Amino acid sequence: MENEIALQIRDVSERYGIDFLINGKVTHEEITAVDKVSFTVKKGECVAMLGANGAGKSTILKLIAGIIKPDAGDVRVEGRVASILDLGAGFDPQLTGRENIFLLAKFYGIAREEIQPKMDQVIAFSGIGKFIDAPLKCYSSGMYVRLAFSLAIHVEPDIILIDDCLAVGDEAFQKKCIEKIFELKNQGKTIIFVTHDAHLVSVLARRGIFVKDGRILHDGPIERAIVCYTQMVGDINGIGILNKDNLSVIFNNGKIYINWRNAPLSKGFGGFAVIRTGQGELFSKDLSWRVELEGMDSLMARATDAEAKVIQAWSLKLAEDNCIDWQIDTAAGAQEKEYFSRINLMLNERFTHWSTLGKEGVFPSQYPSVREWQVLDAQEPDTDGGGIISCRSESPDEAALPGVVLESAKKDDFLVARALITGPEQSARVLSLEAMPATKGNRFSGRIRLFENNQELASYLSFRKAKFIQEHTIQKLGTKLFFDRGRLRLFYKESELTKANCFFGALYAKDRWFSSFDAAWSFKKQDEQTILVSAYWPELKARHAWQVSLVDQFRISWKVVLETEDDLEVLSCRNGIYLSTGYKDWFSSYEEGVFPGEFQWQDMVLENPLRKSVGVKKSGLYPGVALETRESGVNNTVAIQNSDSHYQSRIIYAAAVLPRAVEGFNCPAGRREIFSGVIQLYPSAELVEKYLEVSQKEKLDKELSLQARAIETHTIQKGPIKIIFDAASLRIFYNELEISEGRGIRSVFDVHKINKQLNSDFALWQVDKVSLNRMKCVLRWVDIASISQEWDISIEDNRIDLLLTMTSYDNTDIFNERTGLLLSRNYKQWVTASGEEGEVNYDFSERSKGVALKNNKAGRMHVREFIQQGTVYPAASFSSFLDRQEQVVSLTVDKDNGLGLYFFKVKPREAASKTPGTYVYFKGSVIFKEPEPADKDPEDHLSGHIINLPGLKALDLRFDNGAIKLFWGKKEITKGLGFYTSFCCAGLWHDSSQAIWKKNKICAQSLEVTGTWAWIPVIQSWRIKTEGKKIILDIETEVYREFYLESEEVNLFLTDEYRKWFAGKRRGPFYNEFSQSDLFRFRIWISRVADERMGVEARLFRLPAVSLRPQSIARDAYLVIENANILRDKGRLIQYMRLPDREQALIRPCHYNSFKGVIEVGRI
Amino acid sequence: MYAFYGRIKSFFSNSSVLKTLIVKNYKSRYANTALGVLWAVLTPLLISFIVYFVFSHITQVSEKNFIAYVISGMLPWLCFAASVQEGAGSLTDNAGLWRQFRVPLEFMPASCVAVNFLNLALGLAVAQVFLLRFSPKGIFLFLLLPVPLALHFFFTLGGALIFSSLSVRRKDTAYFLNVFLLFWLWASPVFYFRDRFPAAIQRIFDFNIICPFLNLYRSIYYENTIFNAKDLFAAGCLAFASFLCGYYFFIKREDELKKAL
């Protein structure tokens, strides 16, 4: 044998005699394992042997190893052979690993002196550590094979035979083994190995022998051997071969392999289909197949599931002109309906370039080192509406390689064509056609075409491109609309006017924008003038259906209909066009401007809301383009935008805000037109100018007529009284003299949900003149969509009636409701229904100031007539018809708004939360007449209640709406409010007399009352009990919302007829010195001692002594005696005052005891 | 013939492989036992003692030095029987070894026989001490032991080769051997005296091919004399024939054996 030949096999055959036991009978049969096999292997060569199980590979290896002698033929081997055929054979489980290696090394013929160093290498390589000295019977299977393999490859024979045990053990060990094999290869060892791992084979060997049924079908380049293996190995029932002319197609259990002139074009899994099911994706190559050959050029194949139901059927036919017609049908599976997802066609690396109708690219020469396949086109995939992708080789060495086209056979199939590249393991180029996610097709009809050369391929692609364009274009003279894979592009005389996303539509629903460029497109050319495009959003189950028609060369009509499958709440819609950067100037119906130089998202400021069109002016070759809205179901407003630098476009669009439905959704399932418009082209600049001129004139006319109409529609009048609604203000005129100021009438309230104060000034008004003297206004707020107010204002004889109602659509917590009448600052004198009166002056530093009232329970406020230089400001009275138990009045003097008369609703806390519905917010009237002199409200609204002190018959205690007054006989010994509590918040004092009180329990000697304050979230409960000469007081306070408390007082204000004071043992006189302002008090005594009586005595005991004794004093409280001038009353004040620390000023909702103590009356 | 001669030559020249097999066999046999190799000696001696006890105390055999008679018969017989039985199963038990290392097939039964004969040698050496054969004659005769051992070895090897090749295809061989060896044991003067039997039965013993070998051992241990020439010649011929026939038979069936394995 020549020196360089390691082994030679010539016409070797091997047969096995096997006894078959069938039905108790033994039948002896001769099976041919190897049939006339011949090959030669040179020294240093690495050969892979591939084939299905039972092909005869192991038998060939045994023949080479000399384990068996061939029945015929000749095997010659040069050199020492180590065979790794049966890992672990020969190992004795009773002996340790070390003993086994030592013994078996000798069997390998390793010399005695070499054994020890070899043993160390083997032990190190196997990586089993200290277990080397444990009996083999303790080893795991992994350790076992690692030791066996480690021993086998360290023997260093000349020829190594490996039978499918290359990759044993874990991944790390496998890597080591493969590295060792490489090392042996580099050392020039001859290696013959059998494996089923195609990737490993291609890495290790250059030569491959494919064995099938004991015969060698291929002995040559490894790639071809792998192809033979992948193509021909599989379940025999699922294999079918088609041949026609130069084309040969092998269907192998859900994969198709294409061979052109006996050279394989496919790689890896060849062509296979992926189906989407409810549980994920199903690959055709993983199914169980049966093939029925229908001839040399066609076959049917069916895949069945575990229950033998047909779930997929393929039809393959070799048609004329080197075409493969490929149809895939999916059926309802056992579990769920299956939908076709995509076709992948894996091709070998001889192909260098790919192209679709619109894009081209190059396959990279290096495979990216990632597991997932990489899409080569990083942009959005083409939505071809037909799907076609091709590949070819531009290499001069591959001139014989055909061009391959993968295309959809059906025109209406919407398939995304993609070129992909696999990782290095599979090292293949992939052409893919994928169905749009929204489509749920059960069938794929495709075609694979092969072209002899690149010229024919290019010609075919041109033809397809032209056809595609023709099918997706409508044209009238110079104007053309072309639907190009999801972009509706507009051309005028071959110049493209559109850019980037071109025509677009968008909806705002489910808290985000849905744009047509993210949607699943479908397209249909209705006729030569009209195209129908739809964009479907699967998440919304909604679709924009566009009808775009070329009316004439310069006009395109565009209608958009929204179709929803389910009820949907859509807040806003937009439809528009992205136009070229070439446009520099913009215009709207009434305005013009220039686009800014830099690109960032920016709306062009359009002042006039009455515009009906926006556009861009002619620029160079680009004609002017305008978007005009027409009447549709929804009110659209047009606008112009400049995009950012990514899109670099000018955008003209129409936007609409859809009104919210009161109940349910504003877009129930069905169809509605949301946009109708016209795109007008202006081929010359003059046309635009003329348009603008006409529009301006129209605008002016319109404005004037609108103004007149507006005034007319917003004015009501009767007799001398007129009210004009003017931009959120209700201006009140009396005999043509404006007597109101600022907003006229306003409402203010707080909404807890959004923690904001809302008012009528910034509401969205909708005014409706019901009759000549009556108007209704609906107010809504942007901040909160779930509430609205309705104002019903009518003018009667000398009177304005107001009815304000509030409607809430959910549980919105509304509180601090107030309604105000703002009158001219010329009104100076005010009177309340309880007789309090005063005069207003605007000479103060703050912007506004409240007028302090002793009694804020009045149901009416008046202003007196004011005459200045012949101008008469009539007297007016503002009254509320609401329950007086629930409201207080307040007067504010505001430098901007004049004099404000407010009614403030005070509601019990339980009523603060609203359930959905409508309620009366305010009901009242403004009457123009002088108040009656004795127009005092009867005191029946006062909640005075009299208790006698059992110990002092002459003393009466009267609880009077948050104040306790003491009467000695008929004489009141208290002054002002008497006994009352007070809270200071934000610099203002809120007295208990300003709260609304409710009697809880009334007895002869006791009283329990609860008061709810206006303005501050405080409720107080007073338990008043009399015992002998004592009035026992227990005051509990509840804070139900956070607020800043600056100070809290419990006051006993007594008449200034008291001359002396005492505090414990201390005594002193009062001097009649009182401060001018009630902000400053003349403090005589301050103490922190509890349980000390502090009180006053009158001279000569004309009046009983009165003292106040708290049971305890809080840490931050003080006892005070002083002279005070409170609300213009001068008297003696005994006070329990709390001054919380600064840190404690924020009071969180809580319950606490404000005061517990005793008022004692009588001799000390 | 030349090939056959070459095979026999390689049998001897590849002795290192055989040695390794023997060591492996030995280690495997006695691994994880407390007494280890001692069992090689203890087993046959104990069996011999049991036989001696039964015959001398129960059946009242009164011969002088009966124990020596039993030992010199039982030990060789047990070795022979074990060798043939183990040798018969050695191919199937070590098929992997042959597949992986291409160890000559005949080495499998040969290693089994060799191990048993090593044990026999050890046992006989201990018997020498046990039987107090410390006289110069006794020691001189002991030194002649390798002769019957070698002849016995080749005789046994021949049988092991035949039965090992038979039992690859026919598993029945093992069951047959069990019965056959038992019969042969009783048909051989292993632990009883031949002259206790009628002359006709004694003539059968003359055709018992194991007898010459037994006589050789007995002459050393029981009769305390040098070998009988007739027994020596007979043993030599039988060993030679058995070995050659057995080897030839084995080689002839070798290919078939390899396929079957």
XYZ file of C-alpha atoms in Angstrom, chain A residues 14-15 65-69 71 81 83-86 89-90 92 94-95 99 103-104 106-108 137, chain B residues 16-17 20-21 23-24 27-29 31-32 96-103 169-170 254-255 258-259:
50
model
C -20.704 -8.067 5.090
C -23.731 -10.104 5.903
C -11.075 -1.926 13.182
C -10.616 -5.580 12.353
C -13.266 -6.608 14.783
C -15.014 -8.491 12.046
C -13.747 -9.924 8.799
C -17.506 -11.719 3.840
C -6.063 1.587 15.166
C -11.656 2.423 17.969
C -14.104 4.243 20.146
C -17.033 2.103 19.225
C -18.425 1.011 22.484
C -16.676 -1.685 27.226
C -13.990 -3.573 29.029
C -14.741 -3.589 35.320
C -15.564 -3.644 40.758
C -12.250 -1.951 40.126
C -7.107 0.411 38.220
C -5.195 -2.288 33.021
C -6.893 -1.066 29.910
C -2.013 -2.137 28.556
C -4.664 -3.505 26.268
C -4.124 -0.479 24.141
C -19.869 1.018 40.085
C 1.701 -9.592 28.156
C -1.903 -9.149 27.075
C -2.957 -8.241 31.913
C -6.146 -10.179 31.479
C -4.387 -9.656 36.583
C -7.646 -7.997 35.673
C -8.448 -8.228 40.796
C -12.026 -8.310 39.732
C -12.626 -11.659 41.337
C -12.160 -6.933 44.785
C -14.202 -5.757 47.746
C -16.885 -5.638 25.026
C -13.250 -6.116 25.797
C -12.756 -7.870 22.527
C -14.749 -5.225 20.594
C -12.899 -2.330 22.126
C -9.361 -3.655 22.338
C -9.272 -6.472 19.810
C -7.869 -8.752 22.391
C -24.127 -19.760 19.758
C -25.641 -22.330 22.070
C -13.639 -17.623 15.166
C -15.247 -15.521 12.411
C -16.926 -12.515 16.131
C -20.079 -11.899 14.193
